[in-house]
Every structure is written in C-alpha cells, then in structure tokens.
Amino acid sequence: MAWPGLRLPKLPTRDALLTQSWSRPFAHYLGAPVLWRWNRRGVARGLALGLFVGIMIPLVQSPFAALLSVIARPHLPVAVVATFITNPFTTPIVLYSAYRIGSLVIVAERANPLVDMSQPMAWLETAFNWLATASLPTALGLLTMATIASLAGYFAVQLGWRWRVGRRWTRRAQARRITALAAGQGASA
C-alpha cells in the first residue's frame, strides 16, 4: 500500500555509482559482482558487517563498511545502509549504553567530577582523568555491543531467509496439490 503523494528518491544503480568521479579509482574493487548479489549469505554478512562498523566506528562508518566489504565480500549496499543504526540521535544512547556495559565488565575507578578551581588548569586535568577512566569501559562496551548486534543480525537474516523460503516452498507445494486435485476431479467428471 503506497501513500498518495509520497515520492521516494531513486537509488543509483551499480553502473551509475561506479561512473561517479569519486568512485572511479575504486571501481575495479567496488564493481565486483559478488558485492552486489542478493543472496542469503551476502545479505547476512552485509548486515553483520554494517552493524559492527556502525556501532564500533563513531564517524564516517559508510566508507569503512565499503572498504571492509571489499575484503569480506558481503552485500555492499546492505553493509553501507546498516551502518546508519547509529546517527546523531542514537549515538549518545549507544555511547552511554556502551559505557554502562563496559563498566559492568571492568570495574573502573570512578573519577571525582568536582573540580578544584583554586589552581589554574585544574579543570583540564580533571577532564583528562575522567576521559581516561571512561574510555576503556566505553571501548569495551562498544566492542561487546557491536559483536552481539552483528551476531544477532547475521543469525536473524539466516533464520528469516530460511523461514521465508520454506514458507514459499510450502505454498507452492499446496498450490500444486490443489491443481493436481482439481485436474483429477475434472478428468473423472
């Protein structure tokens, strides 16, 4: 069901994308047919790679996903689109959750947020101390979240794809049985 008046922009085709001036140096790598095939394994790998890169790398995730796609051979568009799981709205939530998860794994020394203003530049030292104590739990939490999300995405695509194909086969077999049954009844009448 389409909404009246809704016009979605057309996505560029593979050939149109590879003829862009910025992509010409990489066209040989990005034009590999295996990166553009829509199959169960490629889509599952693309989603897993995109989720992992999207959570682990806070900025410019799409180029990293494209670069890693050349190596890992997933479905390139799925890998690039899946990186948008983090965006300016979700990044603070992801980083806070990563810090909390990392703090559960690593018992980090809590930095005192109170600043001694009697000494010049004391706030800078306090900020660096806080950053040093928060960065390791956050990095570990990001790694944990990215790994869990990519595994969940991979297996969700694998299971969903198999379920959908199995359902189609079942419907096709039922349609054949109904057709054969109807043909058998028509011949006997």
mmCIF file of N, CA and C in Angstrom, residues 37-123:
data_model
loop_
_atom_site.group_PDB
_atom_site.id
_atom_site.type_symbol
_atom_site.label_atom_id
_atom_site.label_comp_id
_atom_site.label_asym_id
_atom_site.label_seq_id
_atom_site.Cartn_x
_atom_site.Cartn_y
_atom_site.Cartn_z
ATOM 1 N N ARG A 37 25.337 -9.117 -5.333
ATOM 2 C CA ARG A 37 24.370 -10.216 -5.430
ATOM 3 C C ARG A 37 23.483 -10.269 -4.205
ATOM 4 N N TRP A 38 22.206 -10.464 -4.451
ATOM 5 C CA TRP A 38 21.221 -10.527 -3.361
ATOM 6 C C TRP A 38 21.005 -11.993 -3.024
ATOM 7 N N ASN A 39 21.786 -12.501 -2.062
ATOM 8 C CA ASN A 39 21.593 -13.875 -1.614
ATOM 9 C C ASN A 39 21.704 -13.922 -0.093
ATOM 10 N N ARG A 40 21.326 -15.054 0.461
ATOM 11 C CA ARG A 40 21.217 -15.179 1.922
ATOM 12 C C ARG A 40 22.547 -14.912 2.612
ATOM 13 N N ARG A 41 23.599 -15.511 2.146
ATOM 14 C CA ARG A 41 24.897 -15.345 2.818
ATOM 15 C C ARG A 41 25.438 -13.926 2.692
ATOM 16 N N GLY A 42 25.311 -13.342 1.495
ATOM 17 C CA GLY A 42 25.817 -11.988 1.288
ATOM 18 C C GLY A 42 25.065 -10.947 2.103
ATOM 19 N N VAL A 43 23.753 -11.078 2.148
ATOM 20 C CA VAL A 43 22.942 -10.128 2.912
ATOM 21 C C VAL A 43 23.209 -10.280 4.405
ATOM 22 N N ALA A 44 23.329 -11.530 4.878
ATOM 23 C CA ALA A 44 23.610 -11.753 6.303
ATOM 24 C C ALA A 44 24.980 -11.186 6.673
ATOM 25 N N ARG A 45 25.979 -11.429 5.830
ATOM 26 C CA ARG A 45 27.306 -10.863 6.101
ATOM 27 C C ARG A 45 27.287 -9.346 6.027
ATOM 28 N N GLY A 46 26.539 -8.791 5.074
ATOM 29 C CA GLY A 46 26.444 -7.337 4.945
ATOM 30 C C GLY A 46 25.820 -6.705 6.171
ATOM 31 N N LEU A 47 24.745 -7.305 6.678
ATOM 32 C CA LEU A 47 24.108 -6.761 7.876
ATOM 33 C C LEU A 47 25.039 -6.865 9.079
ATOM 34 N N ALA A 48 25.704 -7.994 9.230
ATOM 35 C CA ALA A 48 26.622 -8.167 10.358
ATOM 36 C C ALA A 48 27.768 -7.162 10.287
ATOM 37 N N LEU A 49 28.348 -7.003 9.107
ATOM 38 C CA LEU A 49 29.456 -6.057 8.957
ATOM 39 C C LEU A 49 28.988 -4.624 9.185
ATOM 40 N N GLY A 50 27.844 -4.268 8.634
ATOM 41 C CA GLY A 50 27.325 -2.911 8.795
ATOM 42 C C GLY A 50 27.006 -2.585 10.239
ATOM 43 N N LEU A 51 26.389 -3.533 10.955
ATOM 44 C CA LEU A 51 26.087 -3.292 12.367
ATOM 45 C C LEU A 51 27.366 -3.164 13.183
ATOM 46 N N PHE A 52 28.342 -4.013 12.912
ATOM 47 C CA PHE A 52 29.598 -3.956 13.660
ATOM 48 C C PHE A 52 30.307 -2.618 13.434
ATOM 49 N N VAL A 53 30.431 -2.234 12.179
ATOM 50 C CA VAL A 53 31.112 -0.969 11.859
ATOM 51 C C VAL A 53 30.300 0.219 12.356
ATOM 52 N N GLY A 54 28.986 0.152 12.219
ATOM 53 C CA GLY A 54 28.126 1.259 12.650
ATOM 54 C C GLY A 54 28.220 1.527 14.138
ATOM 55 N N ILE A 55 28.404 0.486 14.933
ATOM 56 C CA ILE A 55 28.497 0.677 16.380
ATOM 57 C C ILE A 55 29.934 0.987 16.808
ATOM 58 N N MET A 56 30.909 0.324 16.211
ATOM 59 C CA MET A 56 32.292 0.490 16.650
ATOM 60 C C MET A 56 32.917 1.823 16.224
ATOM 61 N N ILE A 57 32.601 2.275 15.026
ATOM 62 C CA ILE A 57 33.241 3.475 14.488
ATOM 63 C C ILE A 57 32.238 4.616 14.554
ATOM 64 N N PRO A 58 32.512 5.639 15.338
ATOM 65 C CA PRO A 58 31.508 6.693 15.536
ATOM 66 C C PRO A 58 31.309 7.620 14.340
ATOM 67 N N LEU A 59 32.307 7.795 13.512
ATOM 68 C CA LEU A 59 32.193 8.719 12.381
ATOM 69 C C LEU A 59 32.591 8.030 11.088
ATOM 70 N N VAL A 60 32.112 8.528 9.982
ATOM 71 C CA VAL A 60 32.372 8.034 8.621
ATOM 72 C C VAL A 60 32.331 6.510 8.536
ATOM 73 N N GLN A 61 31.212 5.937 8.994
ATOM 74 C CA GLN A 61 31.087 4.484 9.003
ATOM 75 C C GLN A 61 30.924 3.917 7.598
ATOM 76 N N SER A 62 30.224 4.618 6.730
ATOM 77 C CA SER A 62 29.940 4.079 5.397
ATOM 78 C C SER A 62 31.203 3.793 4.591
ATOM 79 N N PRO A 63 32.177 4.705 4.527
ATOM 80 C CA PRO A 63 33.406 4.355 3.802
ATOM 81 C C PRO A 63 34.148 3.165 4.423
ATOM 82 N N PHE A 64 34.143 3.076 5.753
ATOM 83 C CA PHE A 64 34.784 1.925 6.385
ATOM 84 C C PHE A 64 34.043 0.638 6.045
ATOM 85 N N ALA A 65 32.727 0.683 6.024
ATOM 86 C CA ALA A 65 31.945 -0.504 5.670
ATOM 87 C C ALA A 65 32.207 -0.891 4.219
ATOM 88 N N ALA A 66 32.298 0.093 3.335
ATOM 89 C CA ALA A 66 32.594 -0.206 1.930
ATOM 90 C C ALA A 66 33.985 -0.803 1.782
ATOM 91 N N LEU A 67 34.946 -0.257 2.516
ATOM 92 C CA LEU A 67 36.312 -0.781 2.456
ATOM 93 C C LEU A 67 36.373 -2.217 2.979
ATOM 94 N N LEU A 68 35.730 -2.470 4.095
ATOM 95 C CA LEU A 68 35.719 -3.824 4.641
ATOM 96 C C LEU A 68 34.888 -4.778 3.794
ATOM 97 N N SER A 69 33.932 -4.246 3.038
ATOM 98 C CA SER A 69 33.133 -5.089 2.151
ATOM 99 C C SER A 69 33.969 -5.665 1.028
ATOM 100 N N VAL A 70 34.942 -4.915 0.574
ATOM 101 C CA VAL A 70 35.823 -5.419 -0.473
ATOM 102 C C VAL A 70 36.599 -6.629 0.038
ATOM 103 N N ILE A 71 36.932 -6.622 1.319
ATOM 104 C CA ILE A 71 37.691 -7.726 1.907
ATOM 105 C C ILE A 71 36.782 -8.897 2.276
ATOM 106 N N ALA A 72 35.666 -8.626 2.951
ATOM 107 C CA ALA A 72 34.805 -9.679 3.491
ATOM 108 C C ALA A 72 33.784 -10.196 2.485
ATOM 109 N N ARG A 73 33.541 -9.487 1.394
ATOM 110 C CA ARG A 73 32.619 -9.877 0.332
ATOM 111 C C ARG A 73 31.159 -10.033 0.749
ATOM 112 N N PRO A 74 30.619 -9.113 1.561
ATOM 113 C CA PRO A 74 29.181 -9.164 1.829
ATOM 114 C C PRO A 74 28.431 -8.391 0.763
ATOM 115 N N HIS A 75 27.131 -8.271 0.913
ATOM 116 C CA HIS A 75 26.329 -7.439 0.017
ATOM 117 C C HIS A 75 26.622 -5.983 0.380
ATOM 118 N N LEU A 76 27.271 -5.273 -0.513
ATOM 119 C CA LEU A 76 27.766 -3.922 -0.235
ATOM 120 C C LEU A 76 26.682 -2.929 0.166
ATOM 121 N N PRO A 77 25.563 -2.807 -0.557
ATOM 122 C CA PRO A 77 24.550 -1.831 -0.128
ATOM 123 C C PRO A 77 23.977 -2.123 1.259
ATOM 124 N N VAL A 78 23.787 -3.382 1.601
ATOM 125 C CA VAL A 78 23.263 -3.717 2.929
ATOM 126 C C VAL A 78 24.276 -3.323 3.998
ATOM 127 N N ALA A 79 25.563 -3.574 3.737
ATOM 128 C CA ALA A 79 26.597 -3.216 4.710
ATOM 129 C C ALA A 79 26.642 -1.708 4.937
ATOM 130 N N VAL A 80 26.531 -0.942 3.872
ATOM 131 C CA VAL A 80 26.594 0.518 3.998
ATOM 132 C C VAL A 80 25.343 1.059 4.689
ATOM 133 N N VAL A 81 24.172 0.567 4.327
ATOM 134 C CA VAL A 81 22.928 1.061 4.924
ATOM 135 C C VAL A 81 22.840 0.660 6.399
ATOM 136 N N ALA A 82 23.344 -0.513 6.746
ATOM 137 C CA ALA A 82 23.258 -0.975 8.142
ATOM 138 C C ALA A 82 24.099 -0.127 9.086
ATOM 139 N N THR A 83 25.067 0.613 8.562
ATOM 140 C CA THR A 83 25.869 1.468 9.437
ATOM 141 C C THR A 83 25.053 2.623 10.002
ATOM 142 N N PHE A 84 23.919 2.918 9.393
ATOM 143 C CA PHE A 84 23.099 4.031 9.866
ATOM 144 C C PHE A 84 22.294 3.690 11.107
ATOM 145 N N ILE A 85 22.602 2.568 11.745
ATOM 146 C CA ILE A 85 21.970 2.252 13.033
ATOM 147 C C ILE A 85 22.371 3.315 14.054
ATOM 148 N N THR A 86 23.559 3.860 13.888
ATOM 149 C CA THR A 86 23.961 4.991 14.734
ATOM 150 C C THR A 86 23.890 6.252 13.894
ATOM 151 N N ASN A 87 23.279 7.253 14.478
ATOM 152 C CA ASN A 87 23.129 8.548 13.833
ATOM 153 C C ASN A 87 23.175 9.594 14.942
ATOM 154 N N PRO A 88 23.067 10.858 14.639
ATOM 155 C CA PRO A 88 23.160 11.857 15.701
ATOM 156 C C PRO A 88 22.147 11.684 16.827
ATOM 157 N N PHE A 89 21.027 11.032 16.562
ATOM 158 C CA PHE A 89 20.024 10.827 17.611
ATOM 159 C C PHE A 89 20.337 9.612 18.479
ATOM 160 N N THR A 90 20.883 8.561 17.869
ATOM 161 C CA THR A 90 21.123 7.329 18.628
ATOM 162 C C THR A 90 22.530 7.222 19.202
ATOM 163 N N THR A 91 23.471 8.006 18.713
ATOM 164 C CA THR A 91 24.853 7.891 19.180
ATOM 165 C C THR A 91 24.996 8.148 20.676
ATOM 166 N N PRO A 92 24.378 9.177 21.264
ATOM 167 C CA PRO A 92 24.518 9.343 22.720
ATOM 168 C C PRO A 92 23.985 8.141 23.505
ATOM 169 N N ILE A 93 22.892 7.574 23.052
ATOM 170 C CA ILE A 93 22.334 6.406 23.732
ATOM 171 C C ILE A 93 23.275 5.221 23.607
ATOM 172 N N VAL A 94 23.840 5.031 22.413
ATOM 173 C CA VAL A 94 24.768 3.921 22.196
ATOM 174 C C VAL A 94 26.014 4.102 23.053
ATOM 175 N N LEU A 95 26.560 5.313 23.097
ATOM 176 C CA LEU A 95 27.779 5.536 23.882
ATOM 177 C C LEU A 95 27.526 5.373 25.378
ATOM 178 N N TYR A 96 26.402 5.865 25.863
ATOM 179 C CA TYR A 96 26.087 5.700 27.281
ATOM 180 C C TYR A 96 25.881 4.225 27.617
ATOM 181 N N SER A 97 25.153 3.520 26.757
ATOM 182 C CA SER A 97 24.944 2.089 26.982
ATOM 183 C C SER A 97 26.261 1.330 26.936
ATOM 184 N N ALA A 98 27.134 1.717 26.019
ATOM 185 C CA ALA A 98 28.442 1.062 25.928
ATOM 186 C C ALA A 98 29.252 1.311 27.191
ATOM 187 N N TYR A 99 29.194 2.532 27.719
ATOM 188 C CA TYR A 99 29.912 2.820 28.958
ATOM 189 C C TYR A 99 29.373 1.978 30.105
ATOM 190 N N ARG A 100 28.046 1.881 30.193
ATOM 191 C CA ARG A 100 27.443 1.086 31.284
ATOM 192 C C ARG A 100 27.797 -0.394 31.151
ATOM 193 N N ILE A 101 27.744 -0.934 29.935
ATOM 194 C CA ILE A 101 28.104 -2.340 29.721
ATOM 195 C C ILE A 101 29.578 -2.564 30.012
ATOM 196 N N GLY A 102 30.427 -1.662 29.543
ATOM 197 C CA GLY A 102 31.853 -1.781 29.812
ATOM 198 C C GLY A 102 32.178 -1.651 31.287
ATOM 199 N N SER A 103 31.425 -0.820 32.000
ATOM 200 C CA SER A 103 31.644 -0.668 33.439
ATOM 201 C C SER A 103 31.253 -1.926 34.200
ATOM 202 N N LEU A 104 30.322 -2.680 33.664
ATOM 203 C CA LEU A 104 29.974 -3.949 34.299
ATOM 204 C C LEU A 104 31.102 -4.964 34.160
ATOM 205 N N VAL A 105 31.786 -4.919 33.029
ATOM 206 C CA VAL A 105 32.873 -5.861 32.778
ATOM 207 C C VAL A 105 34.144 -5.418 33.491
ATOM 208 N N ILE A 106 34.457 -4.146 33.376
ATOM 209 C CA ILE A 106 35.652 -3.589 34.021
ATOM 210 C C ILE A 106 35.183 -2.703 35.159
ATOM 211 N N VAL A 107 35.661 -2.970 36.322
ATOM 212 C CA VAL A 107 35.327 -2.106 37.448
ATOM 213 C C VAL A 107 36.289 -0.922 37.377
ATOM 214 N N ALA A 108 35.796 0.160 36.786
ATOM 215 C CA ALA A 108 36.629 1.339 36.588
ATOM 216 C C ALA A 108 36.606 2.207 37.837
ATOM 217 N N GLU A 109 37.725 2.818 38.072
ATOM 218 C CA GLU A 109 37.811 3.755 39.198
ATOM 219 C C GLU A 109 36.982 4.982 38.842
ATOM 220 N N ARG A 110 36.090 5.345 39.697
ATOM 221 C CA ARG A 110 35.211 6.484 39.435
ATOM 222 C C ARG A 110 35.986 7.782 39.632
ATOM 223 N N ALA A 111 35.960 8.607 38.604
ATOM 224 C CA ALA A 111 36.628 9.900 38.696
ATOM 225 C C ALA A 111 35.722 10.876 39.437
ATOM 226 N N ASN A 112 36.326 11.693 40.265
ATOM 227 C CA ASN A 112 35.564 12.678 41.011
ATOM 228 C C ASN A 112 35.271 13.862 40.092
ATOM 229 N N PRO A 113 33.997 14.145 39.800
ATOM 230 C CA PRO A 113 33.694 15.221 38.867
ATOM 231 C C PRO A 113 33.863 16.622 39.457
ATOM 232 N N LEU A 114 34.080 16.725 40.771
ATOM 233 C CA LEU A 114 34.262 18.042 41.366
ATOM 234 C C LEU A 114 35.638 18.588 41.013
ATOM 235 N N VAL A 115 35.668 19.847 40.641
ATOM 236 C CA VAL A 115 36.909 20.460 40.176
ATOM 237 C C VAL A 115 37.405 21.439 41.224
ATOM 238 N N ASP A 116 38.688 21.352 41.501
ATOM 239 C CA ASP A 116 39.329 22.300 42.407
ATOM 240 C C ASP A 116 39.697 23.535 41.594
ATOM 241 N N MET A 117 38.937 24.616 41.773
ATOM 242 C CA MET A 117 39.136 25.818 40.971
ATOM 243 C C MET A 117 40.211 26.741 41.560
ATOM 244 N N SER A 118 40.826 26.378 42.692
ATOM 245 C CA SER A 118 41.850 27.236 43.276
ATOM 246 C C SER A 118 43.138 27.188 42.459
ATOM 247 N N GLN A 119 43.351 26.104 41.728
ATOM 248 C CA GLN A 119 44.549 26.002 40.914
ATOM 249 C C GLN A 119 44.185 26.213 39.449
ATOM 250 N N PRO A 120 45.034 26.940 38.725
ATOM 251 C CA PRO A 120 44.742 27.143 37.304
ATOM 252 C C PRO A 120 44.881 25.819 36.535
ATOM 253 N N MET A 121 44.027 25.629 35.576
ATOM 254 C CA MET A 121 44.023 24.454 34.701
ATOM 255 C C MET A 121 43.690 23.147 35.425
ATOM 256 N N ALA A 122 43.143 23.235 36.629
ATOM 257 C CA ALA A 122 42.765 22.010 37.345
ATOM 258 C C ALA A 122 41.599 21.316 36.644
ATOM 259 N N TRP A 123 40.731 22.097 36.029
ATOM 260 C CA TRP A 123 39.603 21.513 35.317
ATOM 261 C C TRP A 123 40.062 20.655 34.157
#
